[in-house]
Amino acid sequence: MHKSVTYEHPLNERVRTLLRLEHLFKQVNHYLHGKSAWDSRMTVLTYMEILDIFGRGDLKTELMKEMERASANLQPLLENPGVDHSRLGTVLRALERLRANLHGHNGQLGQVLREDDLLAGVRQRTSIPGGTCDFDLPAYHCWLERAPDLRIADLERWNASIDVVRQPVELLLKLVRNSAEPRHRTAEKGVYQQSLDAGIPYQLLRISVLIDSAVFAEISGGKHRFSVRFMKPDGGRPVQTDSDIAFQLSCCSL
């Protein structure tokens, strides 16, 4: 069991989208190999949410720009003798490979999911409460009653079709999170505030607090200033703690 819990707060819309996609990809991975029909249902419903994000704006271009920006910011580190050049070279090559894969991807993101008749039927019904019930979608009901191995094979095929997005998302967030070392801070009477250097492109805040503190972090703010309030459940509406809370803070920029 983890001794601490980490709360993250995106500082721009691009990172907000990456975090939401990461959340959905993790949800898919959790349910994907479950053998019950309910596991498969949850996996399919998560694919529908992923498609919704894929359809917002030009995600492909945004991801390519972010990988190009990351490469440009990391490239000068090759001249730093204190940097592990082998590891950095591996990261730069991975960014270039994933960018090339995305650039060469034909059609819409998630096209395989969009063109599948079974999934198209499910997607049309997801906005209706209980709309994917057995009597609404008999073909889907039939598929859900198939042997688990057959269902999982379909789910894995659909899952592989979105790797072109999943892999860049995972690498970019890993680089962002690893861009800052956590620093010890104290929230006096449960409140902490800090200004950010406008000349540094901060992308993500990470707040880690011991689970035994029995509080959770509410983070607000933007690229110039942010605040953290530590709240404690009180049997109803949470209230701000009046205790000093020790925590770790990472202001991530890449």
PDB file of N, CA and C in Angstrom, residues 7 9 186-194 205-209 216-221 225-231 240 245 247-249:
ATOM      1  N   TYR A   7      -1.613  14.357  -5.823  1.00  0.00           N
ATOM      2  CA  TYR A   7      -2.656  15.100  -6.534  1.00  0.00           C
ATOM      3  C   TYR A   7      -1.981  15.934  -7.610  1.00  0.00           C
ATOM      4  N   HIS A   9      -2.334  18.848 -10.877  1.00  0.00           N
ATOM      5  CA  HIS A   9      -3.126  19.966 -11.388  1.00  0.00           C
ATOM      6  C   HIS A   9      -2.482  20.465 -12.678  1.00  0.00           C
ATOM      7  N   THR A 186       5.422  23.194   3.643  1.00  0.00           N
ATOM      8  CA  THR A 186       4.452  23.096   4.733  1.00  0.00           C
ATOM      9  C   THR A 186       3.298  24.051   4.468  1.00  0.00           C
ATOM     10  N   ALA A 187       2.102  23.542   4.568  1.00  0.00           N
ATOM     11  CA  ALA A 187       0.904  24.367   4.428  1.00  0.00           C
ATOM     12  C   ALA A 187       0.461  24.770   5.834  1.00  0.00           C
ATOM     13  N   GLU A 188       0.688  26.030   6.184  1.00  0.00           N
ATOM     14  CA  GLU A 188       0.331  26.500   7.515  1.00  0.00           C
ATOM     15  C   GLU A 188      -1.179  26.624   7.636  1.00  0.00           C
ATOM     16  N   LYS A 189      -1.701  25.944   8.653  1.00  0.00           N
ATOM     17  CA  LYS A 189      -3.151  25.883   8.867  1.00  0.00           C
ATOM     18  C   LYS A 189      -3.877  25.415   7.615  1.00  0.00           C
ATOM     19  N   GLY A 190      -3.207  24.534   6.880  1.00  0.00           N
ATOM     20  CA  GLY A 190      -3.839  23.894   5.735  1.00  0.00           C
ATOM     21  C   GLY A 190      -3.800  24.658   4.430  1.00  0.00           C
ATOM     22  N   VAL A 191      -3.073  25.791   4.386  1.00  0.00           N
ATOM     23  CA  VAL A 191      -3.056  26.615   3.176  1.00  0.00           C
ATOM     24  C   VAL A 191      -1.618  26.866   2.721  1.00  0.00           C
ATOM     25  N   TYR A 192      -1.408  26.758   1.408  1.00  0.00           N
ATOM     26  CA  TYR A 192      -0.097  27.079   0.838  1.00  0.00           C
ATOM     27  C   TYR A 192      -0.321  27.836  -0.473  1.00  0.00           C
ATOM     28  N   GLN A 193       0.460  28.919  -0.664  1.00  0.00           N
ATOM     29  CA  GLN A 193       0.377  29.712  -1.889  1.00  0.00           C
ATOM     30  C   GLN A 193       1.776  29.959  -2.427  1.00  0.00           C
ATOM     31  N   GLN A 194       1.877  30.033  -3.742  1.00  0.00           N
ATOM     32  CA  GLN A 194       3.189  30.287  -4.351  1.00  0.00           C
ATOM     33  C   GLN A 194       3.007  30.932  -5.718  1.00  0.00           C
ATOM     34  N   LEU A 205       1.452  20.713 -11.769  1.00  0.00           N
ATOM     35  CA  LEU A 205       1.779  20.734 -10.341  1.00  0.00           C
ATOM     36  C   LEU A 205       1.483  19.357  -9.766  1.00  0.00           C
ATOM     37  N   ARG A 206       2.370  18.902  -8.892  1.00  0.00           N
ATOM     38  CA  ARG A 206       2.170  17.613  -8.234  1.00  0.00           C
ATOM     39  C   ARG A 206       2.329  17.816  -6.726  1.00  0.00           C
ATOM     40  N   ILE A 207       1.325  17.414  -5.979  1.00  0.00           N
ATOM     41  CA  ILE A 207       1.312  17.556  -4.527  1.00  0.00           C
ATOM     42  C   ILE A 207       1.204  16.164  -3.921  1.00  0.00           C
ATOM     43  N   SER A 208       2.190  15.780  -3.110  1.00  0.00           N
ATOM     44  CA  SER A 208       2.159  14.473  -2.452  1.00  0.00           C
ATOM     45  C   SER A 208       2.048  14.668  -0.944  1.00  0.00           C
ATOM     46  N   VAL A 209       1.098  13.970  -0.337  1.00  0.00           N
ATOM     47  CA  VAL A 209       0.866  14.094   1.103  1.00  0.00           C
ATOM     48  C   VAL A 209       0.659  12.701   1.687  1.00  0.00           C
ATOM     49  N   PHE A 216      -7.028  15.767   1.965  1.00  0.00           N
ATOM     50  CA  PHE A 216      -6.791  15.745   0.524  1.00  0.00           C
ATOM     51  C   PHE A 216      -6.528  17.167   0.046  1.00  0.00           C
ATOM     52  N   ALA A 217      -5.853  17.285  -1.106  1.00  0.00           N
ATOM     53  CA  ALA A 217      -5.434  18.586  -1.604  1.00  0.00           C
ATOM     54  C   ALA A 217      -6.400  19.122  -2.650  1.00  0.00           C
ATOM     55  N   GLU A 218      -6.834  20.358  -2.469  1.00  0.00           N
ATOM     56  CA  GLU A 218      -7.575  21.090  -3.487  1.00  0.00           C
ATOM     57  C   GLU A 218      -6.633  22.134  -4.060  1.00  0.00           C
ATOM     58  N   ILE A 219      -6.349  22.024  -5.359  1.00  0.00           N
ATOM     59  CA  ILE A 219      -5.374  22.899  -6.014  1.00  0.00           C
ATOM     60  C   ILE A 219      -6.109  23.814  -6.977  1.00  0.00           C
ATOM     61  N   SER A 220      -5.766  25.092  -6.950  1.00  0.00           N
ATOM     62  CA  SER A 220      -6.358  26.047  -7.887  1.00  0.00           C
ATOM     63  C   SER A 220      -5.273  27.012  -8.341  1.00  0.00           C
ATOM     64  N   GLY A 221      -5.514  27.642  -9.474  1.00  0.00           N
ATOM     65  CA  GLY A 221      -4.543  28.606  -9.978  1.00  0.00           C
ATOM     66  C   GLY A 221      -4.177  28.340 -11.418  1.00  0.00           C
ATOM     67  N   ARG A 225       0.334  31.847 -10.632  1.00  0.00           N
ATOM     68  CA  ARG A 225       0.212  31.691  -9.186  1.00  0.00           C
ATOM     69  C   ARG A 225      -0.744  30.528  -8.892  1.00  0.00           C
ATOM     70  N   PHE A 226      -0.491  29.839  -7.794  1.00  0.00           N
ATOM     71  CA  PHE A 226      -1.396  28.754  -7.421  1.00  0.00           C
ATOM     72  C   PHE A 226      -1.533  28.693  -5.910  1.00  0.00           C
ATOM     73  N   SER A 227      -2.565  28.014  -5.477  1.00  0.00           N
ATOM     74  CA  SER A 227      -2.780  27.817  -4.044  1.00  0.00           C
ATOM     75  C   SER A 227      -3.237  26.385  -3.806  1.00  0.00           C
ATOM     76  N   VAL A 228      -2.912  25.892  -2.619  1.00  0.00           N
ATOM     77  CA  VAL A 228      -3.297  24.544  -2.216  1.00  0.00           C
ATOM     78  C   VAL A 228      -4.010  24.642  -0.873  1.00  0.00           C
ATOM     79  N   ARG A 229      -5.166  24.034  -0.807  1.00  0.00           N
ATOM     80  CA  ARG A 229      -5.881  23.936   0.468  1.00  0.00           C
ATOM     81  C   ARG A 229      -6.037  22.465   0.806  1.00  0.00           C
ATOM     82  N   PHE A 230      -5.673  22.123   2.011  1.00  0.00           N
ATOM     83  CA  PHE A 230      -5.827  20.743   2.453  1.00  0.00           C
ATOM     84  C   PHE A 230      -7.136  20.619   3.219  1.00  0.00           C
ATOM     85  N   MET A 231      -7.964  19.729   2.723  1.00  0.00           N
ATOM     86  CA  MET A 231      -9.305  19.556   3.245  1.00  0.00           C
ATOM     87  C   MET A 231      -9.424  18.207   3.954  1.00  0.00           C
ATOM     88  N   GLN A 240     -11.732  22.786   5.549  1.00  0.00           N
ATOM     89  CA  GLN A 240     -10.284  23.005   5.538  1.00  0.00           C
ATOM     90  C   GLN A 240      -9.707  22.686   6.914  1.00  0.00           C
ATOM     91  N   ILE A 245       0.297  21.141   7.542  1.00  0.00           N
ATOM     92  CA  ILE A 245       0.428  19.911   6.768  1.00  0.00           C
ATOM     93  C   ILE A 245       1.746  19.912   5.988  1.00  0.00           C
ATOM     94  N   PHE A 247       4.050  18.451   3.099  1.00  0.00           N
ATOM     95  CA  PHE A 247       3.807  17.798   1.821  1.00  0.00           C
ATOM     96  C   PHE A 247       5.002  18.009   0.899  1.00  0.00           C
ATOM     97  N   GLN A 248       4.987  17.327  -0.238  1.00  0.00           N
ATOM     98  CA  GLN A 248       6.023  17.504  -1.254  1.00  0.00           C
ATOM     99  C   GLN A 248       5.409  18.144  -2.489  1.00  0.00           C
ATOM    100  N   LEU A 249       6.136  19.103  -3.046  1.00  0.00           N
ATOM    101  CA  LEU A 249       5.653  19.859  -4.188  1.00  0.00           C
ATOM    102  C   LEU A 249       6.612  19.719  -5.365  1.00  0.00           C
TER     103      LEU A 249
END
